[in-house]
């Protein structure tokens, strides 16, 4: 993990996470210059490196300021941008009333350097609006916690996402922000940028196994697929839940719903890392999609009570991890289904043996 490589000033944030394999390298470039975003680049070289022209990156025209060397080694590149946070409430007529939007490209972000943990491979981007007329952020902030992984495994905190060494986690945190009504709900807008020939697909899977995330049976994945060979390039995966506590428990669950995937070539909001890598015409030359993730139960009482919300998502390269039935659930199912079958077999054998023994005690009548 490198913080602002080649730049000694901590007034802006650029975090480079590099995972090198025997013959390839995965690059995650997180930045809060403009809207918070992450650039994902996979290369066919174990020695590929990130280059940054800081003067150009911090200028009004950042195109070409970020690149990978050697450029011929790049196999795939994409970006995920966290663009806006909406807040709304429902009126008595069941109509939705939206308050002024929090545009994340206009936030002021603290230095990531103070939160960087090279041992745990974690860091946190925390910010507040540059102007806050309502005073909602006087004691609060919006944050994005980043975690990288060296091996496969499962997170201990809920929602206990299953991860691989080819993936990273981002946690969206709304902490201490005063809602603008007694029944506020929040929505996070997430945009993706894909190369031509790659398109996004929203998948939803359900499982009866909720051992690791109690009462949550739905998993959603935003998967980038190539139109030519249908191979999966990257993914963004999350469980249909958020939590209202720093140490989440099942009772802290907050309902999480996803809107439909919207594909269009609209211009992205200010996100220098995306424009710096893909160029100024990113909205016209690349596929841009967006999805809304909404949080809040009935009347939003969970957030209203604790003023805390966290939502975790996994992003990475290749196929998203797939949960299988855990040994505990397999054992329970084996006992639940096997015991009746065993009783039937044993009972049948006993009846058969008893029947043979009973008729063997009698002699035929002449």
C-alpha positions as YAML, in Angstrom:
chain: A
units: angstrom
residues:
- id: 1
  name: UNK
  ca: [0.00, 0.00, 0.00]
- id: 2
  name: UNK
  ca: [1.43, 3.37, -1.08]
- id: 3
  name: UNK
  ca: [0.06, 6.74, -0.03]
- id: 4
  name: UNK
  ca: [0.49, 9.56, -2.57]
- id: 5
  name: UNK
  ca: [3.42, 7.90, -4.39]
- id: 6
  name: UNK
  ca: [5.86, 10.56, -5.57]
- id: 7
  name: UNK
  ca: [4.07, 13.36, -3.67]
- id: 8
  name: UNK
  ca: [4.90, 14.62, -0.16]
- id: 9
  name: UNK
  ca: [1.81, 16.72, 0.40]
- id: 10
  name: UNK
  ca: [-1.11, 15.18, 2.36]
- id: 11
  name: UNK
  ca: [-3.69, 17.76, 1.29]
- id: 12
  name: UNK
  ca: [-5.05, 15.25, -1.27]
- id: 13
  name: UNK
  ca: [-5.51, 11.50, -1.09]
- id: 14
  name: UNK
  ca: [-4.36, 8.81, -3.50]
- id: 15
  name: UNK
  ca: [-3.88, 5.29, -2.17]
- id: 16
  name: UNK
  ca: [-2.27, 2.66, -4.38]
- id: 17
  name: UNK
  ca: [-2.80, -0.99, -3.46]
- id: 18
  name: UNK
  ca: [-0.62, -3.32, -5.53]
- id: 19
  name: UNK
  ca: [-0.90, -7.13, -5.53]
- id: 20
  name: UNK
  ca: [1.87, -8.88, -7.48]
- id: 21
  name: UNK
  ca: [1.58, -12.48, -8.67]
- id: 22
  name: UNK
  ca: [4.10, -14.73, -10.47]
- id: 23
  name: UNK
  ca: [3.09, -13.41, -13.89]
- id: 24
  name: UNK
  ca: [0.55, -10.64, -13.29]
- id: 25
  name: UNK
  ca: [-0.28, -7.65, -11.10]
- id: 26
  name: UNK
  ca: [-3.53, -6.20, -9.77]
- id: 27
  name: UNK
  ca: [-3.70, -2.46, -9.10]
- id: 28
  name: UNK
  ca: [-6.32, -0.70, -6.96]
- id: 29
  name: UNK
  ca: [-6.00, 3.09, -7.02]
- id: 30
  name: UNK
  ca: [-8.27, 4.78, -4.45]
- id: 31
  name: UNK
  ca: [-8.68, 8.52, -4.50]
- id: 32
  name: UNK
  ca: [-10.81, 11.30, -3.01]
- id: 33
  name: UNK
  ca: [-9.62, 13.93, -5.50]
- id: 34
  name: UNK
  ca: [-13.10, 14.88, -6.64]
- id: 35
  name: UNK
  ca: [-15.70, 12.18, -6.04]
- id: 36
  name: UNK
  ca: [-14.32, 9.14, -4.15]
- id: 37
  name: UNK
  ca: [-13.36, 6.48, -6.67]
- id: 38
  name: UNK
  ca: [-11.28, 3.38, -7.21]
- id: 39
  name: UNK
  ca: [-9.46, 2.49, -10.40]
- id: 40
  name: UNK
  ca: [-9.01, -1.26, -11.05]
- id: 41
  name: UNK
  ca: [-6.27, -2.35, -13.44]
- id: 42
  name: UNK
  ca: [-5.10, -5.91, -14.17]
- id: 43
  name: UNK
  ca: [-1.82, -6.42, -16.01]
- id: 44
  name: UNK
  ca: [0.06, -9.39, -17.48]
- id: 45
  name: UNK
  ca: [3.35, -8.32, -15.87]
- id: 46
  name: UNK
  ca: [4.56, -9.00, -12.34]
- id: 47
  name: UNK
  ca: [6.59, -5.77, -12.44]
- id: 48
  name: UNK
  ca: [4.02, -3.28, -13.75]
- id: 49
  name: UNK
  ca: [4.00, 0.02, -11.86]
- id: 50
  name: UNK
  ca: [1.73, 3.03, -11.36]
- id: 51
  name: UNK
  ca: [2.88, 6.40, -12.68]
- id: 52
  name: UNK
  ca: [1.37, 9.74, -11.60]
- id: 53
  name: UNK
  ca: [1.98, 13.20, -13.02]
- id: 54
  name: UNK
  ca: [0.90, 15.19, -9.97]
- id: 55
  name: UNK
  ca: [1.03, 18.59, -11.62]
- id: 56
  name: UNK
  ca: [-1.37, 17.47, -14.31]
- id: 57
  name: UNK
  ca: [-3.53, 15.44, -11.88]
- id: 58
  name: UNK
  ca: [-4.21, 18.49, -9.72]
- id: 59
  name: UNK
  ca: [-4.84, 20.75, -12.70]
- id: 60
  name: UNK
  ca: [-8.29, 21.49, -14.22]
- id: 61
  name: UNK
  ca: [-7.42, 19.10, -17.12]
- id: 62
  name: UNK
  ca: [-6.08, 15.88, -15.50]
- id: 63
  name: UNK
  ca: [-6.38, 13.62, -18.57]
- id: 64
  name: UNK
  ca: [-3.28, 11.47, -18.97]
- id: 65
  name: UNK
  ca: [-1.98, 12.15, -15.46]
- id: 66
  name: UNK
  ca: [-2.29, 8.50, -14.33]
- id: 67
  name: UNK
  ca: [-1.02, 5.48, -16.27]
- id: 68
  name: UNK
  ca: [0.49, 2.01, -15.88]
- id: 69
  name: UNK
  ca: [3.94, 1.02, -17.17]
- id: 70
  name: UNK
  ca: [4.43, -0.91, -19.34]
- id: 71
  name: UNK
  ca: [1.17, 0.13, -20.99]
- id: 72
  name: UNK
  ca: [1.27, -2.97, -23.23]
- id: 73
  name: UNK
  ca: [0.83, -5.19, -20.14]
- id: 74
  name: UNK
  ca: [-2.63, -3.82, -19.27]
- id: 75
  name: UNK
  ca: [-5.28, -6.50, -19.75]
- id: 76
  name: UNK
  ca: [-8.30, -4.80, -18.24]
- id: 77
  name: UNK
  ca: [-9.20, -1.54, -16.51]
- id: 78
  name: UNK
  ca: [-12.38, -0.22, -14.91]
- id: 79
  name: UNK
  ca: [-13.49, 2.23, -12.24]
- id: 80
  name: UNK
  ca: [-16.09, 2.48, -9.49]
- id: 81
  name: UNK
  ca: [-17.16, 5.98, -8.42]
- id: 82
  name: UNK
  ca: [-19.22, 6.88, -5.33]
- id: 83
  name: UNK
  ca: [-20.95, 9.95, -6.65]
- id: 84
  name: UNK
  ca: [-23.79, 11.14, -4.40]
- id: 85
  name: UNK
  ca: [-25.75, 10.51, -1.21]
- id: 86
  name: UNK
  ca: [-29.48, 11.27, -1.31]
- id: 87
  name: UNK
  ca: [-31.71, 11.83, 1.71]
- id: 88
  name: UNK
  ca: [-35.49, 11.62, 1.51]
- id: 89
  name: UNK
  ca: [-38.57, 11.05, 3.63]
- id: 90
  name: UNK
  ca: [-42.09, 9.90, 2.90]
- id: 91
  name: UNK
  ca: [-45.00, 12.28, 3.36]
- id: 92
  name: UNK
  ca: [-48.39, 11.28, 4.71]
- id: 93
  name: UNK
  ca: [-49.57, 10.91, 1.12]
- id: 94
  name: UNK
  ca: [-46.84, 8.26, 0.60]
- id: 95
  name: UNK
  ca: [-44.90, 10.64, -1.60]
- id: 96
  name: UNK
  ca: [-41.11, 10.86, -1.44]
- id: 97
  name: UNK
  ca: [-39.66, 14.23, -0.51]
- id: 98
  name: UNK
  ca: [-35.97, 14.65, -1.36]
- id: 99
  name: UNK
  ca: [-33.69, 17.05, 0.47]
- id: 100
  name: UNK
  ca: [-30.72, 18.78, -1.22]
- id: 101
  name: UNK
  ca: [-28.27, 16.14, -2.44]
- id: 102
  name: UNK
  ca: [-24.87, 15.54, -0.89]
- id: 103
  name: UNK
  ca: [-22.54, 15.64, -3.90]
- id: 104
  name: UNK
  ca: [-19.43, 13.76, -2.77]
- id: 105
  name: UNK
  ca: [-17.25, 15.54, -5.33]
- id: 106
  name: UNK
  ca: [-17.75, 18.72, -3.29]
- id: 107
  name: UNK
  ca: [-16.63, 17.22, 0.04]
- id: 108
  name: UNK
  ca: [-13.53, 18.08, 1.99]
- id: 109
  name: UNK
  ca: [-11.61, 14.89, 2.85]
- id: 110
  name: UNK
  ca: [-9.23, 14.28, 5.74]
- id: 111
  name: UNK
  ca: [-5.76, 12.89, 5.11]
- id: 112
  name: UNK
  ca: [-5.77, 9.10, 4.76]
- id: 113
  name: UNK
  ca: [-2.19, 8.93, 5.99]
- id: 114
  name: UNK
  ca: [-3.28, 9.02, 9.65]
- id: 115
  name: UNK
  ca: [-5.55, 5.99, 9.22]
- id: 116
  name: UNK
  ca: [-3.23, 3.90, 7.04]
- id: 117
  name: UNK
  ca: [-2.44, 0.50, 8.64]
- id: 118
  name: UNK
  ca: [0.18, -1.40, 6.65]
- id: 119
  name: UNK
  ca: [-0.21, -4.50, 8.86]
- id: 120
  name: UNK
  ca: [-3.98, -4.83, 8.60]
- id: 121
  name: UNK
  ca: [-3.96, -3.36, 5.06]
- id: 122
  name: UNK
  ca: [-6.70, -0.85, 5.91]
- id: 123
  name: UNK
  ca: [-7.29, 2.87, 5.42]
- id: 124
  name: UNK
  ca: [-10.21, 5.28, 5.72]
- id: 125
  name: UNK
  ca: [-11.38, 8.24, 3.66]
- id: 126
  name: UNK
  ca: [-13.48, 10.56, 5.86]
- id: 127
  name: UNK
  ca: [-15.11, 13.76, 4.67]
- id: 128
  name: UNK
  ca: [-17.67, 16.50, 5.23]
- id: 129
  name: UNK
  ca: [-19.33, 18.92, 2.79]
- id: 130
  name: UNK
  ca: [-17.32, 22.01, 1.94]
- id: 131
  name: UNK
  ca: [-20.45, 23.99, 2.87]
- id: 132
  name: UNK
  ca: [-23.04, 22.72, 5.35]
- id: 133
  name: UNK
  ca: [-25.98, 25.18, 5.57]
- id: 134
  name: UNK
  ca: [-28.18, 22.76, 7.51]
- id: 135
  name: UNK
  ca: [-25.49, 21.90, 10.07]
- id: 136
  name: UNK
  ca: [-26.13, 18.18, 9.60]
- id: 137
  name: UNK
  ca: [-22.40, 17.44, 9.60]
- id: 138
  name: UNK
  ca: [-21.50, 19.46, 12.71]
- id: 139
  name: UNK
  ca: [-20.83, 16.19, 14.57]
- id: 140
  name: UNK
  ca: [-20.74, 13.72, 11.71]
- id: 141
  name: UNK
  ca: [-19.02, 12.58, 8.53]
- id: 142
  name: UNK
  ca: [-19.21, 10.24, 5.56]
- id: 143
  name: UNK
  ca: [-16.46, 7.67, 5.27]
- id: 144
  name: UNK
  ca: [-15.16, 4.94, 2.99]
- id: 145
  name: UNK
  ca: [-13.06, 2.28, 4.74]
- id: 146
  name: UNK
  ca: [-10.80, 0.28, 2.46]
- id: 147
  name: UNK
  ca: [-9.44, -3.20, 3.21]
- id: 148
  name: UNK
  ca: [-7.04, -5.24, 1.05]
- id: 149
  name: UNK
  ca: [-6.50, -8.99, 1.40]
- id: 150
  name: UNK
  ca: [-3.40, -11.12, 1.04]
- id: 151
  name: UNK
  ca: [-5.26, -14.46, 1.20]
- id: 152
  name: UNK
  ca: [-8.75, -15.84, 0.91]
- id: 153
  name: UNK
  ca: [-11.06, -16.06, 3.90]
- id: 154
  name: UNK
  ca: [-14.12, -14.57, 5.55]
- id: 155
  name: UNK
  ca: [-14.53, -11.32, 7.44]
- id: 156
  name: UNK
  ca: [-15.35, -11.69, 11.11]
- id: 157
  name: UNK
  ca: [-17.61, -8.61, 11.47]
- id: 158
  name: UNK
  ca: [-21.07, -8.82, 9.92]
- id: 159
  name: UNK
  ca: [-21.99, -9.26, 7.10]
- id: 160
  name: UNK
  ca: [-19.02, -11.68, 7.08]
- id: 161
  name: UNK
  ca: [-18.26, -11.40, 3.37]
- id: 162
  name: UNK
  ca: [-16.31, -14.23, 1.76]
- id: 163
  name: UNK
  ca: [-13.26, -12.85, -0.01]
- id: 164
  name: UNK
  ca: [-10.25, -13.92, -2.09]
- id: 165
  name: UNK
  ca: [-6.75, -12.49, -2.53]
- id: 166
  name: UNK
  ca: [-8.01, -10.95, -5.80]
- id: 167
  name: UNK
  ca: [-10.54, -8.74, -4.02]
- id: 168
  name: UNK
  ca: [-10.77, -5.74, -1.67]
- id: 169
  name: UNK
  ca: [-13.51, -4.44, 0.60]
- id: 170
  name: UNK
  ca: [-15.02, -0.98, 0.82]
- id: 171
  name: UNK
  ca: [-17.28, 0.02, 3.69]
- id: 172
  name: UNK
  ca: [-19.55, 3.04, 3.35]
- id: 173
  name: UNK
  ca: [-20.05, 4.69, 6.76]
- id: 174
  name: UNK
  ca: [-22.53, 7.41, 7.71]
- id: 175
  name: UNK
  ca: [-21.63, 8.42, 11.28]
- id: 176
  name: UNK
  ca: [-23.14, 11.19, 13.41]
- id: 177
  name: UNK
  ca: [-24.82, 12.94, 10.49]
- id: 178
  name: UNK
  ca: [-28.04, 14.57, 11.69]
- id: 179
  name: UNK
  ca: [-31.02, 13.53, 9.53]
- id: 180
  name: UNK
  ca: [-33.16, 16.33, 8.18]
- id: 181
  name: UNK
  ca: [-36.43, 14.64, 9.20]
- id: 182
  name: UNK
  ca: [-37.67, 12.10, 11.74]
- id: 183
  name: UNK
  ca: [-38.11, 9.48, 9.01]
- id: 184
  name: UNK
  ca: [-35.11, 10.04, 6.77]
- id: 185
  name: UNK
  ca: [-33.76, 7.36, 4.51]
- id: 186
  name: UNK
  ca: [-30.45, 7.50, 2.68]
- id: 187
  name: UNK
  ca: [-29.40, 6.40, -0.80]
- id: 188
  name: UNK
  ca: [-25.84, 5.92, -2.11]
- id: 189
  name: UNK
  ca: [-25.33, 6.35, -5.85]
- id: 190
  name: UNK
  ca: [-22.59, 4.15, -7.31]
- id: 191
  name: UNK
  ca: [-21.32, 4.56, -10.88]
- id: 192
  name: UNK
  ca: [-19.11, 2.20, -12.87]
- id: 193
  name: UNK
  ca: [-16.88, 2.86, -15.88]
- id: 194
  name: UNK
  ca: [-16.12, 0.01, -18.27]
- id: 195
  name: UNK
  ca: [-14.12, -0.38, -21.45]
- id: 196
  name: UNK
  ca: [-15.98, -0.69, -24.78]
- id: 197
  name: UNK
  ca: [-17.17, -4.27, -25.24]
- id: 198
  name: UNK
  ca: [-17.73, -4.83, -21.52]
- id: 199
  name: UNK
  ca: [-21.16, -4.46, -19.94]
- id: 200
  name: UNK
  ca: [-22.52, -4.62, -16.41]
- id: 201
  name: UNK
  ca: [-25.11, -7.12, -15.19]
- id: 202
  name: UNK
  ca: [-26.92, -7.06, -11.84]
- id: 203
  name: UNK
  ca: [-27.34, -10.54, -10.35]
- id: 204
  name: UNK
  ca: [-29.29, -11.63, -7.30]
- id: 205
  name: UNK
  ca: [-28.89, -15.01, -5.59]
- id: 206
  name: UNK
  ca: [-30.64, -16.47, -2.57]
- id: 207
  name: UNK
  ca: [-29.57, -19.17, -0.16]
- id: 208
  name: UNK
  ca: [-31.19, -20.86, 2.84]
- id: 209
  name: UNK
  ca: [-27.79, -20.85, 4.57]
- id: 210
  name: UNK
  ca: [-27.58, -17.69, 6.72]
- id: 211
  name: UNK
  ca: [-25.10, -18.99, 9.29]
- id: 212
  name: UNK
  ca: [-22.60, -16.18, 8.70]
- id: 213
  name: UNK
  ca: [-25.17, -13.41, 8.18]
- id: 214
  name: UNK
  ca: [-28.26, -14.30, 10.24]
- id: 215
  name: UNK
  ca: [-31.65, -13.58, 8.65]
- id: 216
  name: UNK
  ca: [-30.03, -12.33, 5.40]
- id: 217
  name: UNK
  ca: [-30.62, -14.69, 2.49]
- id: 218
  name: UNK
  ca: [-29.90, -12.45, -0.53]
- id: 219
  name: UNK
  ca: [-26.58, -11.66, -2.21]
- id: 220
  name: UNK
  ca: [-26.28, -9.10, -5.01]
- id: 221
  name: UNK
  ca: [-23.46, -8.75, -7.53]
- id: 222
  name: UNK
  ca: [-22.72, -6.17, -10.17]
- id: 223
  name: UNK
  ca: [-20.70, -8.19, -12.68]
- id: 224
  name: UNK
  ca: [-18.73, -6.83, -15.66]
- id: 225
  name: UNK
  ca: [-18.81, -9.25, -18.59]
- id: 226
  name: UNK
  ca: [-17.16, -9.19, -22.00]
- id: 227
  name: UNK
  ca: [-19.66, -9.32, -24.86]
- id: 228
  name: UNK
  ca: [-17.28, -11.36, -27.02]
- id: 229
  name: UNK
  ca: [-16.45, -14.33, -24.81]
- id: 230
  name: UNK
  ca: [-18.83, -13.80, -21.83]
- id: 231
  name: UNK
  ca: [-15.87, -13.91, -19.45]
- id: 232
  name: UNK
  ca: [-16.23, -12.06, -16.14]
- id: 233
  name: UNK
  ca: [-13.78, -9.19, -15.77]
- id: 234
  name: UNK
  ca: [-14.64, -7.63, -12.41]
- id: 235
  name: UNK
  ca: [-17.39, -7.45, -9.81]
- id: 236
  name: UNK
  ca: [-18.95, -5.46, -6.99]
- id: 237
  name: UNK
  ca: [-20.69, -7.76, -4.50]
- id: 238
  name: UNK
  ca: [-22.74, -7.08, -1.37]
- id: 239
  name: UNK
  ca: [-25.35, -8.64, 0.90]
- id: 240
  name: UNK
  ca: [-28.79, -7.07, 1.17]
- id: 241
  name: UNK
  ca: [-28.15, -5.49, 4.54]
- id: 242
  name: UNK
  ca: [-26.54, -2.58, 6.34]
- id: 243
  name: UNK
  ca: [-25.92, -2.17, 10.05]
- id: 244
  name: UNK
  ca: [-26.57, 0.54, 12.63]
- id: 245
  name: UNK
  ca: [-23.70, -0.14, 15.02]
- id: 246
  name: UNK
  ca: [-19.90, 0.00, 15.07]
- id: 247
  name: UNK
  ca: [-19.94, -3.56, 16.41]
- id: 248
  name: UNK
  ca: [-22.80, -4.95, 14.32]
- id: 249
  name: UNK
  ca: [-25.15, -7.60, 15.62]
- id: 250
  name: UNK
  ca: [-28.20, -9.20, 14.05]
- id: 251
  name: UNK
  ca: [-30.57, -6.78, 15.80]
- id: 252
  name: UNK
  ca: [-28.67, -3.82, 14.29]
- id: 253
  name: UNK
  ca: [-29.75, -4.80, 10.78]
- id: 254
  name: UNK
  ca: [-30.92, -1.98, 8.49]
- id: 255
  name: UNK
  ca: [-32.88, -2.84, 5.36]
- id: 256
  name: UNK
  ca: [-30.90, -2.47, 2.16]
- id: 257
  name: UNK
  ca: [-32.47, -2.35, -1.29]
- id: 258
  name: UNK
  ca: [-30.97, -1.90, -4.74]
- id: 259
  name: UNK
  ca: [-32.53, -0.02, -7.60]
- id: 260
  name: UNK
  ca: [-32.28, -1.09, -11.20]
- id: 261
  name: UNK
  ca: [-29.03, -0.75, -13.11]
- id: 262
  name: UNK
  ca: [-29.12, 2.33, -15.33]
- id: 263
  name: UNK
  ca: [-26.81, 2.38, -18.35]
- id: 264
  name: UNK
  ca: [-26.17, 5.69, -20.09]
- id: 265
  name: UNK
  ca: [-23.36, 7.84, -21.44]
- id: 266
  name: UNK
  ca: [-23.95, 10.80, -19.16]
- id: 267
  name: UNK
  ca: [-20.92, 12.74, -17.99]
- id: 268
  name: UNK
  ca: [-19.44, 11.66, -14.68]
- id: 269
  name: UNK
  ca: [-19.21, 14.25, -11.90]
- id: 270
  name: UNK
  ca: [-15.77, 15.55, -11.04]
- id: 271
  name: UNK
  ca: [-13.59, 12.52, -10.32]
- id: 272
  name: UNK
  ca: [-10.04, 13.33, -11.24]
- id: 273
  name: UNK
  ca: [-8.70, 9.79, -10.94]
- id: 274
  name: UNK
  ca: [-11.19, 8.55, -13.57]
- id: 275
  name: UNK
  ca: [-10.59, 11.44, -15.96]
- id: 276
  name: UNK
  ca: [-6.85, 11.20, -15.34]
- id: 277
  name: UNK
  ca: [-6.73, 7.57, -16.49]
- id: 278
  name: UNK
  ca: [-9.53, 7.25, -19.06]
- id: 279
  name: UNK
  ca: [-9.42, 10.78, -20.50]
- id: 280
  name: UNK
  ca: [-11.80, 13.74, -20.67]
- id: 281
  name: UNK
  ca: [-14.34, 12.02, -22.93]
- id: 282
  name: UNK
  ca: [-14.91, 9.12, -20.58]
- id: 283
  name: UNK
  ca: [-18.70, 9.48, -20.71]
- id: 284
  name: UNK
  ca: [-18.72, 9.14, -24.52]
- id: 285
  name: UNK
  ca: [-15.95, 6.60, -25.10]
- id: 286
  name: UNK
  ca: [-16.66, 4.19, -22.24]
- id: 287
  name: UNK
  ca: [-19.71, 2.46, -20.81]
- id: 288
  name: UNK
  ca: [-21.02, 4.28, -17.74]
- id: 289
  name: UNK
  ca: [-23.64, 2.61, -15.52]
- id: 290
  name: UNK
  ca: [-25.16, 3.64, -12.21]
- id: 291
  name: UNK
  ca: [-27.10, 1.96, -9.42]
- id: 292
  name: UNK
  ca: [-28.71, 3.29, -6.25]
- id: 293
  name: UNK
  ca: [-28.32, 1.47, -2.92]
- id: 294
  name: UNK
  ca: [-30.96, 2.58, -0.39]
- id: 295
  name: UNK
  ca: [-30.90, 2.10, 3.36]
- id: 296
  name: UNK
  ca: [-33.56, 2.34, 6.04]
- id: 297
  name: UNK
  ca: [-36.36, 0.34, 7.54]
- id: 298
  name: UNK
  ca: [-39.83, 1.62, 8.19]
- id: 299
  name: UNK
  ca: [-39.68, 5.32, 9.11]
- id: 300
  name: UNK
  ca: [-35.87, 5.08, 9.27]
- id: 301
  name: UNK
  ca: [-35.99, 4.51, 13.01]
- id: 302
  name: UNK
  ca: [-32.80, 2.43, 13.15]
- id: 303
  name: UNK
  ca: [-30.54, 5.24, 11.95]
- id: 304
  name: UNK
  ca: [-32.54, 7.88, 13.83]
- id: 305
  name: UNK
  ca: [-31.79, 6.09, 17.10]
- id: 306
  name: UNK
  ca: [-28.03, 5.46, 16.78]
- id: 307
  name: UNK
  ca: [-26.91, 7.93, 14.08]
- id: 308
  name: UNK
  ca: [-24.72, 5.26, 12.52]
- id: 309
  name: UNK
  ca: [-24.93, 3.28, 9.28]
- id: 310
  name: UNK
  ca: [-22.39, 0.99, 7.62]
- id: 311
  name: UNK
  ca: [-22.67, -0.94, 4.36]
- id: 312
  name: UNK
  ca: [-19.95, -3.27, 3.08]
- id: 313
  name: UNK
  ca: [-19.19, -4.36, -0.46]
- id: 314
  name: UNK
  ca: [-16.52, -6.53, -2.03]
- id: 315
  name: UNK
  ca: [-14.87, -5.57, -5.31]
- id: 316
  name: UNK
  ca: [-12.26, -7.37, -7.34]
- id: 317
  name: UNK
  ca: [-11.26, -9.18, -10.49]
- id: 318
  name: UNK
  ca: [-12.69, -12.35, -12.01]
- id: 319
  name: UNK
  ca: [-15.71, -14.23, -10.70]
- id: 320
  name: UNK
  ca: [-17.25, -13.03, -7.41]
- id: 321
  name: UNK
  ca: [-16.82, -15.48, -4.51]
- id: 322
  name: UNK
  ca: [-19.70, -17.94, -4.14]
- id: 323
  name: UNK
  ca: [-20.89, -19.14, -0.76]
- id: 324
  name: UNK
  ca: [-21.44, -22.88, -0.43]
- id: 325
  name: UNK
  ca: [-23.30, -24.69, 2.32]
- id: 326
  name: UNK
  ca: [-21.23, -24.54, 5.49]
- id: 327
  name: UNK
  ca: [-20.23, -27.78, 7.33]
- id: 328
  name: UNK
  ca: [-22.65, -26.90, 10.13]
- id: 329
  name: UNK
  ca: [-25.62, -26.57, 7.78]
- id: 330
  name: UNK
  ca: [-24.61, -29.72, 5.89]
- id: 331
  name: UNK
  ca: [-24.46, -31.61, 9.21]
- id: 332
  name: UNK
  ca: [-27.89, -30.31, 10.25]
- id: 333
  name: UNK
  ca: [-29.39, -31.24, 6.88]
- id: 334
  name: UNK
  ca: [-27.77, -34.67, 7.03]
- id: 335
  name: UNK
  ca: [-29.23, -35.29, 10.49]
- id: 336
  name: UNK
  ca: [-32.62, -33.84, 9.56]
- id: 337
  name: UNK
  ca: [-32.94, -35.87, 6.35]
- id: 338
  name: UNK
  ca: [-30.86, -38.90, 7.31]
- id: 339
  name: UNK
  ca: [-32.55, -39.70, 10.63]
- id: 340
  name: UNK
  ca: [-36.03, -40.37, 9.15]
- id: 341
  name: UNK
  ca: [-34.49, -42.49, 6.39]
- id: 342
  name: UNK
  ca: [-32.47, -44.46, 8.92]
- id: 343
  name: UNK
  ca: [-35.58, -45.00, 11.06]
- id: 344
  name: UNK
  ca: [-37.52, -46.21, 8.04]
- id: 345
  name: UNK
  ca: [-34.78, -48.66, 7.06]
- id: 346
  name: UNK
  ca: [-34.34, -49.99, 10.61]
- id: 347
  name: UNK
  ca: [-38.11, -50.22, 11.09]
- id: 348
  name: UNK
  ca: [-38.52, -52.10, 7.83]
- id: 349
  name: UNK
  ca: [-35.77, -54.56, 8.75]
- id: 350
  name: UNK
  ca: [-37.30, -55.17, 12.20]
- id: 351
  name: UNK
  ca: [-40.76, -55.79, 10.72]
- id: 352
  name: UNK
  ca: [-39.37, -58.14, 8.10]
- id: 353
  name: UNK
  ca: [-37.36, -60.08, 10.67]
- id: 354
  name: UNK
  ca: [-40.32, -60.24, 13.05]
- id: 355
  name: UNK
  ca: [-42.62, -61.47, 10.28]
- id: 356
  name: UNK
  ca: [-40.27, -64.27, 9.29]
- id: 357
  name: UNK
  ca: [-39.77, -65.32, 12.88]
- id: 358
  name: UNK
  ca: [-43.52, -65.34, 13.58]
- id: 359
  name: UNK
  ca: [-44.47, -67.68, 10.71]
- id: 360
  name: UNK
  ca: [-41.55, -70.00, 11.36]
- id: 361
  name: UNK
  ca: [-43.13, -71.08, 14.72]
- id: 362
  name: UNK
  ca: [-46.15, -72.77, 13.08]
- id: 363
  name: UNK
  ca: [-46.49, -76.11, 11.30]
- id: 364
  name: UNK
  ca: [-48.70, -76.39, 8.20]
- id: 365
  name: UNK
  ca: [-52.19, -77.74, 8.93]
- id: 366
  name: UNK
  ca: [-53.12, -80.99, 7.16]
...
